[in-house]
Short mmCIF file of C-alpha atoms in Angstrom, two decimals:
data_model
loop_
_atom_site.label_atom_id
_atom_site.label_comp_id
_atom_site.label_asym_id
_atom_site.label_seq_id
_atom_site.Cartn_x
_atom_site.Cartn_y
_atom_site.Cartn_z
CA UNK A 1 148.61 282.05 63.47
CA UNK A 2 151.09 282.17 66.27
CA UNK A 3 154.33 281.89 65.44
CA UNK A 4 155.48 280.34 68.76
CA UNK A 5 153.02 277.48 68.06
CA UNK A 6 155.28 275.55 66.38
CA UNK A 7 158.62 276.54 68.57
CA UNK A 8 159.44 272.99 69.93
CA UNK A 9 158.89 271.50 66.31
CA UNK A 10 161.28 274.23 64.79
CA UNK A 11 163.94 273.77 67.23
CA UNK A 12 163.89 270.42 66.73
CA UNK A 13 164.05 270.23 63.00
CA UNK A 14 166.61 272.84 63.19
CA UNK A 15 168.61 270.50 65.29
CA UNK A 16 168.46 267.45 63.02
CA UNK A 17 169.31 269.35 60.15
CA UNK A 18 172.25 271.01 61.67
CA UNK A 19 173.82 267.50 63.20
CA UNK A 20 172.76 265.84 59.71
CA UNK A 21 175.05 268.60 57.82
CA UNK A 22 177.42 268.19 60.11
CA UNK A 23 177.77 264.65 60.38
CA UNK A 24 177.76 265.05 56.59
CA UNK A 25 180.95 266.99 57.28
CA UNK A 26 182.33 264.74 59.97
CA UNK A 27 182.16 261.67 57.55
CA UNK A 28 185.06 263.45 55.24
CA UNK A 29 187.46 262.92 58.31
CA UNK A 30 185.88 259.39 59.10
CA UNK A 31 184.53 260.50 62.07
CA UNK A 32 181.18 260.27 63.73
CA UNK A 33 179.33 263.26 65.48
CA UNK A 34 179.58 261.01 69.46
CA UNK A 35 183.49 260.72 68.37
CA UNK A 36 183.41 264.52 67.78
CA UNK A 37 181.90 265.11 71.09
CA UNK A 38 183.63 262.95 73.05
CA UNK A 39 187.14 264.39 71.40
CA UNK A 40 185.92 267.78 71.80
CA UNK A 41 185.08 267.62 75.59
CA UNK A 42 188.39 265.50 76.50
CA UNK A 43 190.28 268.36 74.95
CA UNK A 44 188.64 270.47 77.92
CA UNK A 45 188.43 267.69 80.51
CA UNK A 46 191.90 265.51 79.69
CA UNK A 47 192.03 262.76 82.67
CA UNK A 48 188.00 262.59 83.27
CA UNK A 49 186.77 258.76 83.67
CA UNK A 50 184.98 256.98 81.10
CA UNK A 51 181.62 257.33 83.25
CA UNK A 52 182.37 261.22 83.35
CA UNK A 53 182.99 261.65 79.86
CA UNK A 54 179.89 259.86 78.94
CA UNK A 55 177.85 262.00 81.18
CA UNK A 56 179.47 265.01 79.58
CA UNK A 57 178.62 263.82 76.23
CA UNK A 58 174.98 262.81 77.13
CA UNK A 59 175.97 259.59 75.59
CA UNK A 60 174.72 256.20 77.09
CA UNK A 61 177.89 254.58 79.26
CA UNK A 62 177.95 251.80 77.10
CA UNK A 63 178.05 252.82 73.71
CA UNK A 64 180.39 255.30 75.47
CA UNK A 65 182.45 252.25 75.55
CA UNK A 66 182.60 251.16 72.33
CA UNK A 67 183.37 254.55 71.06
CA UNK A 68 186.20 254.78 73.16
CA UNK A 69 187.46 251.54 72.09
CA UNK A 70 187.24 252.51 68.61
CA UNK A 71 189.09 255.45 69.06
CA UNK A 72 191.91 253.70 70.90
CA UNK A 73 192.25 251.47 68.34
CA UNK A 74 192.57 254.33 66.01
CA UNK A 75 195.31 255.82 68.53
CA UNK A 76 193.08 258.76 69.06
CA UNK A 77 193.37 258.44 73.01
CA UNK A 78 194.61 256.73 75.69
CA UNK A 79 193.07 255.09 78.53
CA UNK A 80 195.38 255.23 81.91
CA UNK A 81 195.21 253.58 84.84
CA UNK A 82 193.47 256.02 87.84
CA UNK A 83 196.24 256.04 90.78
CA UNK A 84 193.29 256.43 93.15
CA UNK A 85 191.15 253.85 91.97
CA UNK A 86 192.92 250.68 90.11
CA UNK A 87 189.47 249.62 88.63
CA UNK A 88 188.84 253.17 86.81
CA UNK A 89 190.70 254.15 83.78
CA UNK A 90 191.25 258.04 83.02
CA UNK A 91 190.97 259.55 79.05
CA UNK A 92 193.82 261.30 77.57
CA UNK A 93 194.17 262.49 73.78
CA UNK A 94 197.19 261.47 71.85
CA UNK A 95 199.33 263.40 69.77
CA UNK A 96 197.04 262.32 66.64
CA UNK A 97 194.05 263.46 68.04
CA UNK A 98 195.31 267.04 68.38
CA UNK A 99 195.19 268.06 64.53
CA UNK A 100 191.75 266.32 64.48
CA UNK A 101 190.26 268.51 66.87
CA UNK A 102 191.26 271.71 64.93
CA UNK A 103 189.59 270.15 62.12
CA UNK A 104 186.79 269.18 63.86
CA UNK A 105 186.55 272.76 65.19
CA UNK A 106 186.91 273.88 61.20
CA UNK A 107 183.57 271.72 60.42
CA UNK A 108 181.61 273.53 63.49
CA UNK A 109 182.35 276.99 61.94
CA UNK A 110 181.67 275.53 58.30
CA UNK A 111 178.37 274.14 59.32
CA UNK A 112 177.48 277.25 61.89
CA UNK A 113 178.25 279.64 59.15
CA UNK A 114 175.98 277.91 56.34
CA UNK A 115 172.97 277.81 58.85
CA UNK A 116 173.30 281.87 59.48
CA UNK A 117 173.97 282.50 55.87
CA UNK A 118 172.16 286.02 55.25
CA UNK A 119 171.84 286.73 58.59
CA UNK A 120 173.37 289.71 60.05
CA UNK A 121 175.97 289.63 62.68
CA UNK A 122 173.29 291.84 64.91
CA UNK A 123 170.85 289.43 64.10
CA UNK A 124 173.02 286.46 64.78
CA UNK A 125 173.88 287.80 68.53
CA UNK A 126 170.31 288.99 69.54
CA UNK A 127 169.31 285.39 68.45
CA UNK A 128 172.17 283.80 70.50
CA UNK A 129 171.42 286.46 73.19
CA UNK A 130 167.76 285.06 73.45
CA UNK A 131 168.27 281.55 72.75
CA UNK A 132 170.84 281.02 75.73
CA UNK A 133 167.79 282.74 77.99
CA UNK A 134 165.53 280.18 76.69
CA UNK A 135 168.09 277.42 77.52
CA UNK A 136 168.84 278.73 80.80
CA UNK A 137 164.44 278.84 81.68
CA UNK A 138 164.51 275.24 80.64
CA UNK A 139 167.71 274.19 82.34
CA UNK A 140 166.06 275.73 85.47
CA UNK A 141 163.25 273.59 84.90
CA UNK A 142 164.92 270.21 85.20
CA UNK A 143 164.26 269.69 88.94
CA UNK A 144 160.52 271.65 88.95
CA UNK A 145 157.79 269.20 88.96
CA UNK A 146 155.37 269.71 85.67
CA UNK A 147 152.86 272.01 86.29
CA UNK A 148 149.31 271.18 84.65
CA UNK A 149 146.03 273.14 84.68
CA UNK A 150 144.47 273.94 87.53
CA UNK A 151 148.00 273.92 89.37
CA UNK A 152 147.91 276.92 91.44
CA UNK A 153 151.73 277.96 91.19
CA UNK A 154 154.98 276.53 90.74
CA UNK A 155 155.51 276.29 94.32
CA UNK A 156 152.35 274.48 94.81
CA UNK A 157 153.12 270.94 95.18
CA UNK A 158 152.64 268.76 91.94
CA UNK A 159 149.16 266.71 91.92
CA UNK A 160 149.05 263.45 89.72
CA UNK A 161 146.55 263.26 87.06
CA UNK A 162 144.02 260.89 87.61
CA UNK A 163 142.63 259.53 84.51
CA UNK A 164 139.25 257.39 85.26
CA UNK A 165 139.49 253.91 84.19
CA UNK A 166 136.87 252.47 81.68
CA UNK A 167 134.05 250.50 82.52
CA UNK A 168 134.25 246.99 81.53
CA UNK A 169 132.44 245.87 78.13
CA UNK A 170 129.60 244.12 78.37
CA UNK A 171 129.71 242.58 74.52
CA UNK A 172 126.48 243.69 73.85
CA UNK A 173 126.10 247.11 71.90
#
């Protein structure tokens, strides 16, 4: 059997299991995965708008607002007026958030170490190299049309597959 046949299933299951394990660890510090993502991205993009942070974290804007409301109530971040747009708010970490970020990164490292248990440094490096190239390939496909059987090349325009309609039933067998 071709080992690559289950590639997508394996990647999806690995992601699910990794996230679940990290979420178990994050619950120990009373944070959700989405809160951790928001804090981690905000660490590198302080002053970002709520919309930009939602974009960076791949979290729906309305969901992001609820996450930010909770984190603001917990004094982990503050919203400040945007000097260029008085309707917009810019996001900044508080002093209370900084030690939490250190703890988040520690939990990330622990979770990653569990996933790579028994795998040599050389194997991890090779795996990450291949994974980064696969990711680059996937990212390059974002704006390209889907090729279907019979499409001559990637440069050819995409054709819409037409599925013939079924004939109406007459009620007799």
